[in-house]
């Protein structure tokens, strides 16, 4: 029987459940050009309004995975795992998590993305490191994973290409927010990466794409259910994004923060807790530890011994960055022309932070993209960001700004001041707001 893509669209438009035999040829046809962009847009809108069952989401995820190459790591002598964050501000966890796990004999082939909206992107952070290749060929990627235990790179053209194509359509048709489509987009890439275990960091709060705990929980449940349904052992932590996770926001500044974290020079308390909790989940899922307590001890030792920092340095060098980056990052990370403190309009205790507003201030500095083709200035952003509950006065700044010029500095300073609320009760946001485990 001839496959007609419009029949799939009509079924979903009418609220009917799609079978795997409907979804697979539709996505395959989209990838090879026999399903048009207009038909894909209509399909995305139908899914947006009618949603998908878990079985449909699994089928869509697998179809998108199978639209390209699926990596095979069976030649490695240890488990293969990864982490995905739904995005936030000052969220540089990946830079520490990958080398911590590598130091424990867990291989991490991490396929990361660029900044989206107010959130920073892991690849944009690594672009701050001179020479680092975020788009290596497959041979270098595999060699780096095998030799250093981890490699953090971007999505290659042959890895879940249907996802890349469908996302570009969703971005301009108002269908980005569909949990079914978000789930398939995230997981198709992770499944194509050939993982054995995955930990998800689902953000909630003023700096998250899912600002309410209810929506964050729904997304986490969808991701965990679909991933496990597709054969990938997955758990999720729901973590707070009502304030920046690190005390730095901006690409080069977050790299500096990560290196300081790995070497023990400076570790933000909230960032340490989330990073170690996510690492411990992977250690448990891969069978490297029998209990949560044992897993926590292992990851703390991998970090505090300096072994994780060594793996980070080796990964950077293997992917083209400076061999002495960890020891001499000041030489390699370009400074911004303007560096100065930012003071709040008033004084008192920080009682609220519009974290999205902080992220947009970084974008206004040139540290993010206003349009997809914008170049990023990796030097700019904020460090020494004050957190909730901090006491602020005329001598204690809310942050230190790093800017390219006076005009952008003034604009970003105003945005940052507007993002900070002073006085009143400090809300008690639980740092790890929930956990959804694999079956």
Coordinates of C-alpha atoms in Angstrom, one line a residue:
X1 CA 0.0 0.0 0.0
X2 CA 1.3 3.4 -1.0
X3 CA 2.3 5.6 2.1
X4 CA 0.5 8.9 2.1
X5 CA 1.9 11.4 4.7
X6 CA -1.3 13.4 4.8
X7 CA -3.2 10.4 6.2
X8 CA -0.8 10.5 9.2
X9 CA -1.4 14.2 9.7
X10 CA -5.2 13.8 9.5
X11 CA -5.2 11.0 12.0
X12 CA -3.2 13.0 14.5
X13 CA -5.2 16.2 13.7
X14 CA -8.4 14.2 14.6
X15 CA -6.9 13.1 17.9
X16 CA -6.3 9.4 16.9
X17 CA -3.4 7.4 18.2
X18 CA -0.6 6.8 15.6
X19 CA 1.0 3.4 15.3
X20 CA 4.7 3.0 15.0
X21 CA 4.0 2.0 11.4
X22 CA 2.5 5.4 10.8
X23 CA 5.3 7.4 12.5
X24 CA 8.4 5.5 11.1
X25 CA 7.7 6.1 7.4
X26 CA 6.6 9.7 8.0
X27 CA 9.9 10.6 9.8
X28 CA 12.0 8.5 7.3
X29 CA 10.2 10.3 4.4
X30 CA 10.9 13.7 6.0
X31 CA 14.6 12.8 6.3
X32 CA 14.9 11.7 2.7
X33 CA 12.7 14.4 1.2
X34 CA 9.6 12.6 0.3
X35 CA 7.7 14.2 3.1
X36 CA 7.6 18.0 2.6
X37 CA 8.5 20.7 5.2
X38 CA 4.9 21.9 5.0
X39 CA 3.7 18.4 5.9
X40 CA 6.2 18.2 8.7
X41 CA 5.0 21.6 10.0
X42 CA 1.4 20.4 9.9
X43 CA 2.4 17.2 11.7
X44 CA 4.2 19.2 14.5
X45 CA 1.1 21.5 14.9
X46 CA -1.2 18.5 15.1
X47 CA 1.0 16.9 17.8
X48 CA 1.2 20.2 19.6
X49 CA -2.6 20.4 19.9
X50 CA -3.5 16.7 20.2
X51 CA -0.4 15.5 22.1
X52 CA 1.0 11.9 22.0
X53 CA 0.7 8.9 24.2
X54 CA 3.9 7.4 25.7
X55 CA 3.9 4.6 23.1
X56 CA 3.6 7.3 20.3
X57 CA 6.5 9.3 21.9
X58 CA 8.7 6.1 22.0
X59 CA 7.9 5.4 18.4
X60 CA 8.7 9.0 17.3
X61 CA 11.9 9.0 19.3
X62 CA 13.1 5.7 17.8
X63 CA 12.1 6.9 14.3
X64 CA 14.2 10.1 14.7
X65 CA 17.1 8.1 16.1
X66 CA 17.0 5.8 13.1
X67 CA 17.1 8.7 10.6
X68 CA 20.9 8.6 10.8
X69 CA 23.9 6.8 12.2
X70 CA 23.6 5.1 15.6
X71 CA 27.0 4.9 17.3
X72 CA 28.4 1.7 18.7
X73 CA 30.8 1.7 21.6
X74 CA 31.0 -2.1 22.2
X75 CA 34.8 -1.9 21.8
X76 CA 35.2 0.1 25.0
X77 CA 36.1 -1.7 28.3
X78 CA 33.6 0.1 30.5
X79 CA 30.0 1.5 30.6
X80 CA 29.0 4.4 28.4
X81 CA 26.8 7.2 29.9
X82 CA 25.8 10.8 29.5
X83 CA 23.8 13.6 31.0
X84 CA 21.3 16.1 29.5
X85 CA 20.2 19.4 31.0
X86 CA 17.0 21.2 29.9
X87 CA 19.0 24.4 30.2
X88 CA 19.5 27.2 32.6
X89 CA 21.8 30.1 33.5
X90 CA 25.2 29.5 35.0
X91 CA 24.7 25.8 34.3
X92 CA 28.2 24.5 33.4
X93 CA 27.7 21.1 35.1
X94 CA 28.7 19.2 31.9
X95 CA 32.2 20.5 32.0
X96 CA 32.7 18.8 35.4
X97 CA 30.4 15.8 35.2
X98 CA 32.1 14.3 32.1
X99 CA 35.7 14.2 33.5
X100 CA 34.5 13.1 37.0
X101 CA 32.8 10.1 35.4
X102 CA 35.7 9.5 33.1
X103 CA 38.0 9.3 36.2
X104 CA 35.8 6.5 37.5
X105 CA 36.1 4.4 34.3
X106 CA 32.7 5.5 32.8
X107 CA 33.0 6.7 29.2
X108 CA 31.1 9.9 28.3
X109 CA 30.6 10.7 24.6
X110 CA 28.6 13.8 25.2
X111 CA 26.7 15.3 22.3
X112 CA 25.9 18.9 23.4
X113 CA 24.1 21.9 22.0
X114 CA 24.5 25.7 21.7
X115 CA 22.7 28.4 23.6
X116 CA 19.0 28.8 23.2
X117 CA 17.1 31.9 24.2
X118 CA 18.3 33.0 27.7
X119 CA 20.2 29.8 28.4
X120 CA 23.9 29.1 27.8
X121 CA 25.1 26.3 25.5
X122 CA 27.9 23.9 26.4
X123 CA 29.4 24.1 22.9
X124 CA 29.6 27.9 23.1
X125 CA 31.5 27.6 26.4
X126 CA 34.1 25.3 24.7
X127 CA 34.4 27.7 21.8
X128 CA 36.1 30.0 24.3
X129 CA 39.0 27.6 24.5
X130 CA 41.5 28.3 21.6
X131 CA 41.8 25.4 19.2
X132 CA 39.1 23.2 20.8
X133 CA 37.2 21.4 18.1
X134 CA 33.5 21.1 18.9
X135 CA 32.9 19.4 15.5
X136 CA 35.6 16.8 15.1
X137 CA 35.4 14.0 12.6
X138 CA 34.1 10.7 13.8
X139 CA 37.6 9.2 14.1
X140 CA 38.9 11.9 16.4
X141 CA 35.7 11.8 18.5
X142 CA 36.0 8.0 19.0
X143 CA 39.8 8.3 19.7
X144 CA 39.3 11.0 22.3
X145 CA 36.6 9.1 24.1
X146 CA 38.7 5.9 24.2
X147 CA 41.9 7.7 25.3
X148 CA 40.6 10.3 27.7
X149 CA 37.3 8.8 28.8
X150 CA 35.2 11.7 27.6
X151 CA 34.6 14.0 24.7
X152 CA 32.1 16.9 24.6
X153 CA 31.2 17.8 21.0
X154 CA 28.3 19.0 18.9
X155 CA 25.7 17.0 16.9
X156 CA 27.2 15.7 13.7
X157 CA 25.3 15.9 10.4
X158 CA 24.6 12.1 10.4
X159 CA 23.3 11.9 14.0
X160 CA 19.5 12.0 14.2
X161 CA 19.3 14.4 11.2
X162 CA 15.5 14.3 11.2
X163 CA 15.6 15.9 14.7
X164 CA 17.7 18.8 13.4
X165 CA 15.4 19.4 10.5
X166 CA 12.2 19.1 12.5
X167 CA 13.5 21.4 15.3
X168 CA 14.2 24.2 12.7
X169 CA 10.6 23.9 11.6
X170 CA 9.2 23.9 15.2
X171 CA 11.3 26.9 16.0
X172 CA 9.4 29.0 13.4
X173 CA 6.0 27.5 13.7
X174 CA 5.3 28.0 17.4
X175 CA 5.5 24.3 18.3
X176 CA 8.7 24.2 20.4
X177 CA 6.9 23.9 23.7
X178 CA 5.2 20.5 23.0
X179 CA 6.4 18.0 25.6
X180 CA 6.0 15.1 23.2
X181 CA 8.2 16.8 20.6
X182 CA 10.8 18.1 23.2
X183 CA 11.0 14.5 24.5
X184 CA 11.7 13.0 21.1
X185 CA 14.2 15.7 20.2
X186 CA 16.3 15.3 23.3
X187 CA 16.2 11.5 23.4
X188 CA 16.7 10.7 19.7
X189 CA 20.2 12.3 19.9
X190 CA 21.0 10.5 23.1
X191 CA 19.9 7.1 21.7
X192 CA 21.8 7.7 18.5
X193 CA 24.9 8.3 20.7
X194 CA 24.9 4.7 21.7
X195 CA 24.6 5.2 25.5
X196 CA 24.0 2.6 28.1
X197 CA 22.7 5.0 30.8
X198 CA 21.5 8.6 30.9
X199 CA 20.8 11.1 33.7
X200 CA 18.6 14.0 33.0
X201 CA 18.8 17.4 34.8
X202 CA 15.3 18.9 34.4
X203 CA 15.4 22.5 35.6
X204 CA 12.5 24.3 37.3
X205 CA 12.0 28.0 38.2
X206 CA 12.5 31.5 36.8
X207 CA 15.5 30.5 34.6
X208 CA 14.0 27.3 33.2
X209 CA 12.0 26.7 30.1
X210 CA 9.6 24.9 32.4
X211 CA 9.1 27.5 35.1
X212 CA 6.7 25.6 37.3
X213 CA 7.4 22.4 39.3
X214 CA 4.3 20.8 37.8
X215 CA 5.5 21.3 34.2
X216 CA 9.1 20.3 35.0
X217 CA 7.7 17.1 36.6
X218 CA 5.6 16.3 33.5
X219 CA 8.6 16.8 31.2
X220 CA 10.9 14.7 33.5
X221 CA 8.3 11.9 33.6
X222 CA 7.9 11.9 29.8
X223 CA 11.7 11.8 29.3
X224 CA 12.3 9.0 31.7
X225 CA 9.3 6.9 30.5
X226 CA 10.1 7.3 26.8
X227 CA 13.9 6.7 27.3
X228 CA 13.4 3.5 29.3
X229 CA 10.7 2.5 26.8
X230 CA 13.2 2.9 24.0
X231 CA 15.7 0.7 25.9
X232 CA 17.9 3.4 27.5
X233 CA 18.3 3.2 31.3
X234 CA 17.4 6.7 32.4
X235 CA 16.7 8.7 35.6
X236 CA 16.0 12.3 36.2
X237 CA 16.6 14.9 38.9
X238 CA 14.5 18.1 39.0
X239 CA 16.8 20.9 40.1
X240 CA 16.2 24.5 41.0
X241 CA 16.8 27.3 38.5
X242 CA 15.4 30.2 40.5
X243 CA 18.9 31.6 40.7
X244 CA 22.0 31.0 38.5
X245 CA 23.5 27.7 39.4
X246 CA 27.1 28.9 39.2
X247 CA 28.4 32.3 40.4
X248 CA 29.3 32.9 36.7
X249 CA 27.2 33.4 33.6
X250 CA 28.9 33.8 30.2
X251 CA 30.9 31.4 28.1
X252 CA 34.6 32.0 29.0
X253 CA 33.7 32.9 32.6
X254 CA 31.8 29.6 33.0
X255 CA 34.8 27.7 31.7
X256 CA 37.0 29.5 34.2
X257 CA 34.5 28.7 36.9
X258 CA 34.6 25.0 35.9
X259 CA 38.4 24.8 35.9
X260 CA 38.4 26.4 39.4
X261 CA 35.8 23.9 40.4
X262 CA 37.8 20.9 39.1
X263 CA 41.1 22.1 40.7
X264 CA 39.4 23.0 44.0
X265 CA 40.4 26.7 43.7
X266 CA 36.7 27.7 44.0
X267 CA 33.5 25.6 44.2
X268 CA 30.0 27.1 44.4
X269 CA 28.1 25.1 47.0
X270 CA 24.9 24.7 44.9
X271 CA 26.8 23.8 41.8
X272 CA 28.8 21.2 43.7
X273 CA 25.7 19.6 45.2
X274 CA 23.9 19.3 41.8
X275 CA 27.0 18.0 40.0
X276 CA 27.8 15.3 42.5
X277 CA 24.2 14.2 42.8
X278 CA 24.0 13.8 39.0
X279 CA 27.3 11.9 38.9
X280 CA 26.2 9.6 41.7
X281 CA 23.1 8.7 39.8
X282 CA 25.1 7.6 36.8
X283 CA 27.5 5.6 39.0
X284 CA 24.6 3.8 40.5
X285 CA 22.9 3.1 37.1
X286 CA 26.1 1.7 35.6
X287 CA 26.6 -0.6 38.5
X288 CA 29.9 1.0 39.6
X289 CA 28.4 1.3 43.2
X290 CA 25.8 -0.6 45.1
X291 CA 24.4 2.2 47.2
X292 CA 23.9 6.0 46.8
X293 CA 26.3 6.6 49.7
X294 CA 29.0 4.5 48.0
X295 CA 28.4 6.3 44.7
X296 CA 28.7 9.7 46.4
X297 CA 32.0 8.8 48.0
X298 CA 33.4 7.6 44.6
X299 CA 32.5 10.8 42.8
X300 CA 33.8 13.1 45.6
X301 CA 37.1 11.2 45.5
X302 CA 37.3 11.5 41.8
X303 CA 36.8 15.3 42.0
X304 CA 38.8 16.1 45.2
X305 CA 41.8 13.9 44.2
X306 CA 42.4 16.0 41.1
X307 CA 41.8 13.0 38.8
X308 CA 38.8 14.7 37.2
X309 CA 40.8 17.8 36.4
X310 CA 43.5 15.6 34.7
X311 CA 40.8 14.0 32.5
X312 CA 39.4 17.5 31.6
X313 CA 42.9 18.7 30.6
X314 CA 43.5 15.6 28.5
X315 CA 40.2 15.9 26.7
X316 CA 40.8 19.6 25.9
X317 CA 44.3 18.8 24.5
X318 CA 43.0 15.7 22.5
X319 CA 40.4 17.9 20.8
X320 CA 42.8 20.6 19.8
X321 CA 43.0 22.9 22.8
X322 CA 46.1 23.9 24.7
X323 CA 47.9 21.1 26.5
X324 CA 48.4 23.4 29.5
X325 CA 44.9 24.8 29.6
X326 CA 44.1 23.7 33.2
X327 CA 47.3 25.1 34.6
X328 CA 47.4 28.3 32.5
X329 CA 43.9 29.2 31.6
X330 CA 44.6 32.9 32.3
X331 CA 46.9 32.8 29.3
X332 CA 44.4 31.2 27.0
X333 CA 41.0 32.8 28.0
X334 CA 40.8 36.2 26.5
X335 CA 39.7 39.0 29.0
X336 CA 37.0 41.5 28.3
X337 CA 38.0 45.2 27.8
X338 CA 35.7 46.4 30.6
X339 CA 35.6 44.7 34.0
X340 CA 33.8 46.3 36.9
X341 CA 31.5 45.7 39.8
X342 CA 27.7 46.1 39.5
X343 CA 25.9 47.5 42.6
X344 CA 22.1 47.1 43.3
X345 CA 19.9 50.1 43.3
X346 CA 19.2 49.6 47.0
X347 CA 20.6 47.5 49.8
X348 CA 19.4 44.6 51.9
X349 CA 19.0 40.9 51.4
X350 CA 18.6 39.4 47.9
X351 CA 15.0 38.0 48.1
X352 CA 14.3 37.2 44.4
X353 CA 16.2 36.8 41.2
X354 CA 14.6 36.8 37.7
X355 CA 17.1 34.3 36.4
X356 CA 15.8 34.5 32.9
X357 CA 16.6 38.3 33.1
X358 CA 20.2 37.5 34.1
X359 CA 20.5 35.2 31.1
X360 CA 19.1 37.9 28.8
X361 CA 21.6 40.4 30.3
X362 CA 24.4 38.0 29.1
X363 CA 22.8 37.9 25.7
X364 CA 22.6 41.7 25.6
X365 CA 26.4 41.8 26.3
X366 CA 27.0 39.6 23.2
X367 CA 27.3 36.4 25.1
X368 CA 24.3 34.8 23.5
X369 CA 22.4 35.1 20.2
X370 CA 19.6 37.5 19.3
X371 CA 19.3 35.7 15.9
X372 CA 20.6 32.3 14.9
X373 CA 23.4 33.7 12.8
X374 CA 24.9 36.0 15.5
X375 CA 28.5 35.6 16.5
X376 CA 29.2 35.2 20.2
X377 CA 31.7 37.2 22.3
X378 CA 33.1 34.5 24.6
X379 CA 34.7 37.1 26.9
X380 CA 31.6 38.7 28.2
X381 CA 29.2 38.0 31.1
X382 CA 29.1 38.1 34.8
X383 CA 31.0 36.5 37.7
X384 CA 30.8 36.8 41.4
X385 CA 27.0 36.7 41.1
X386 CA 25.2 37.1 44.4
X387 CA 22.7 34.4 45.3
X388 CA 19.4 34.4 47.1
X389 CA 19.9 35.4 50.8
X390 CA 23.1 37.4 50.1
X391 CA 23.5 40.7 52.1
X392 CA 24.0 43.5 49.6
X393 CA 25.1 47.1 50.4
X394 CA 27.0 50.0 48.8
X395 CA 30.3 48.1 49.2
X396 CA 29.0 44.6 48.2
X397 CA 28.2 44.2 44.5
X398 CA 25.6 41.9 43.1
X399 CA 28.0 40.8 40.4
X400 CA 31.1 41.8 38.4
X401 CA 30.5 42.6 34.7
X402 CA 32.7 41.7 31.8
X403 CA 31.8 43.7 28.7
X404 CA 33.1 44.6 25.3
X405 CA 32.2 48.3 25.3
X406 CA 30.5 50.9 27.5
X407 CA 27.1 50.8 25.7
X408 CA 26.6 47.1 26.2
X409 CA 27.9 47.3 29.7
X410 CA 25.4 50.0 30.7
X411 CA 22.5 48.2 29.1
X412 CA 23.5 44.9 30.8
X413 CA 24.0 46.6 34.2
X414 CA 20.4 48.0 34.0
X415 CA 19.1 44.5 33.1
X416 CA 20.9 42.9 36.0
X417 CA 19.7 45.4 38.6
X418 CA 16.2 44.9 37.3
X419 CA 16.6 41.1 37.8
X420 CA 17.5 41.4 41.5
X421 CA 14.8 41.9 44.1
X422 CA 15.9 43.3 47.5
X423 CA 14.1 42.9 50.9
X424 CA 11.3 40.7 51.9
X425 CA 11.3 37.0 52.7
X426 CA 13.8 34.8 51.0
X427 CA 12.0 31.9 49.3
X428 CA 13.0 28.4 50.3
X429 CA 13.6 26.7 46.9
X430 CA 14.6 23.1 47.3
X431 CA 17.8 22.6 45.3
X432 CA 16.9 19.1 44.2
X433 CA 13.1 19.2 44.0
X434 CA 12.5 15.7 42.9
X435 CA 13.8 12.4 41.5
X436 CA 12.3 10.1 38.9
X437 CA 14.1 6.8 38.7
X438 CA 14.4 4.2 36.0
X439 CA 12.1 1.2 36.4

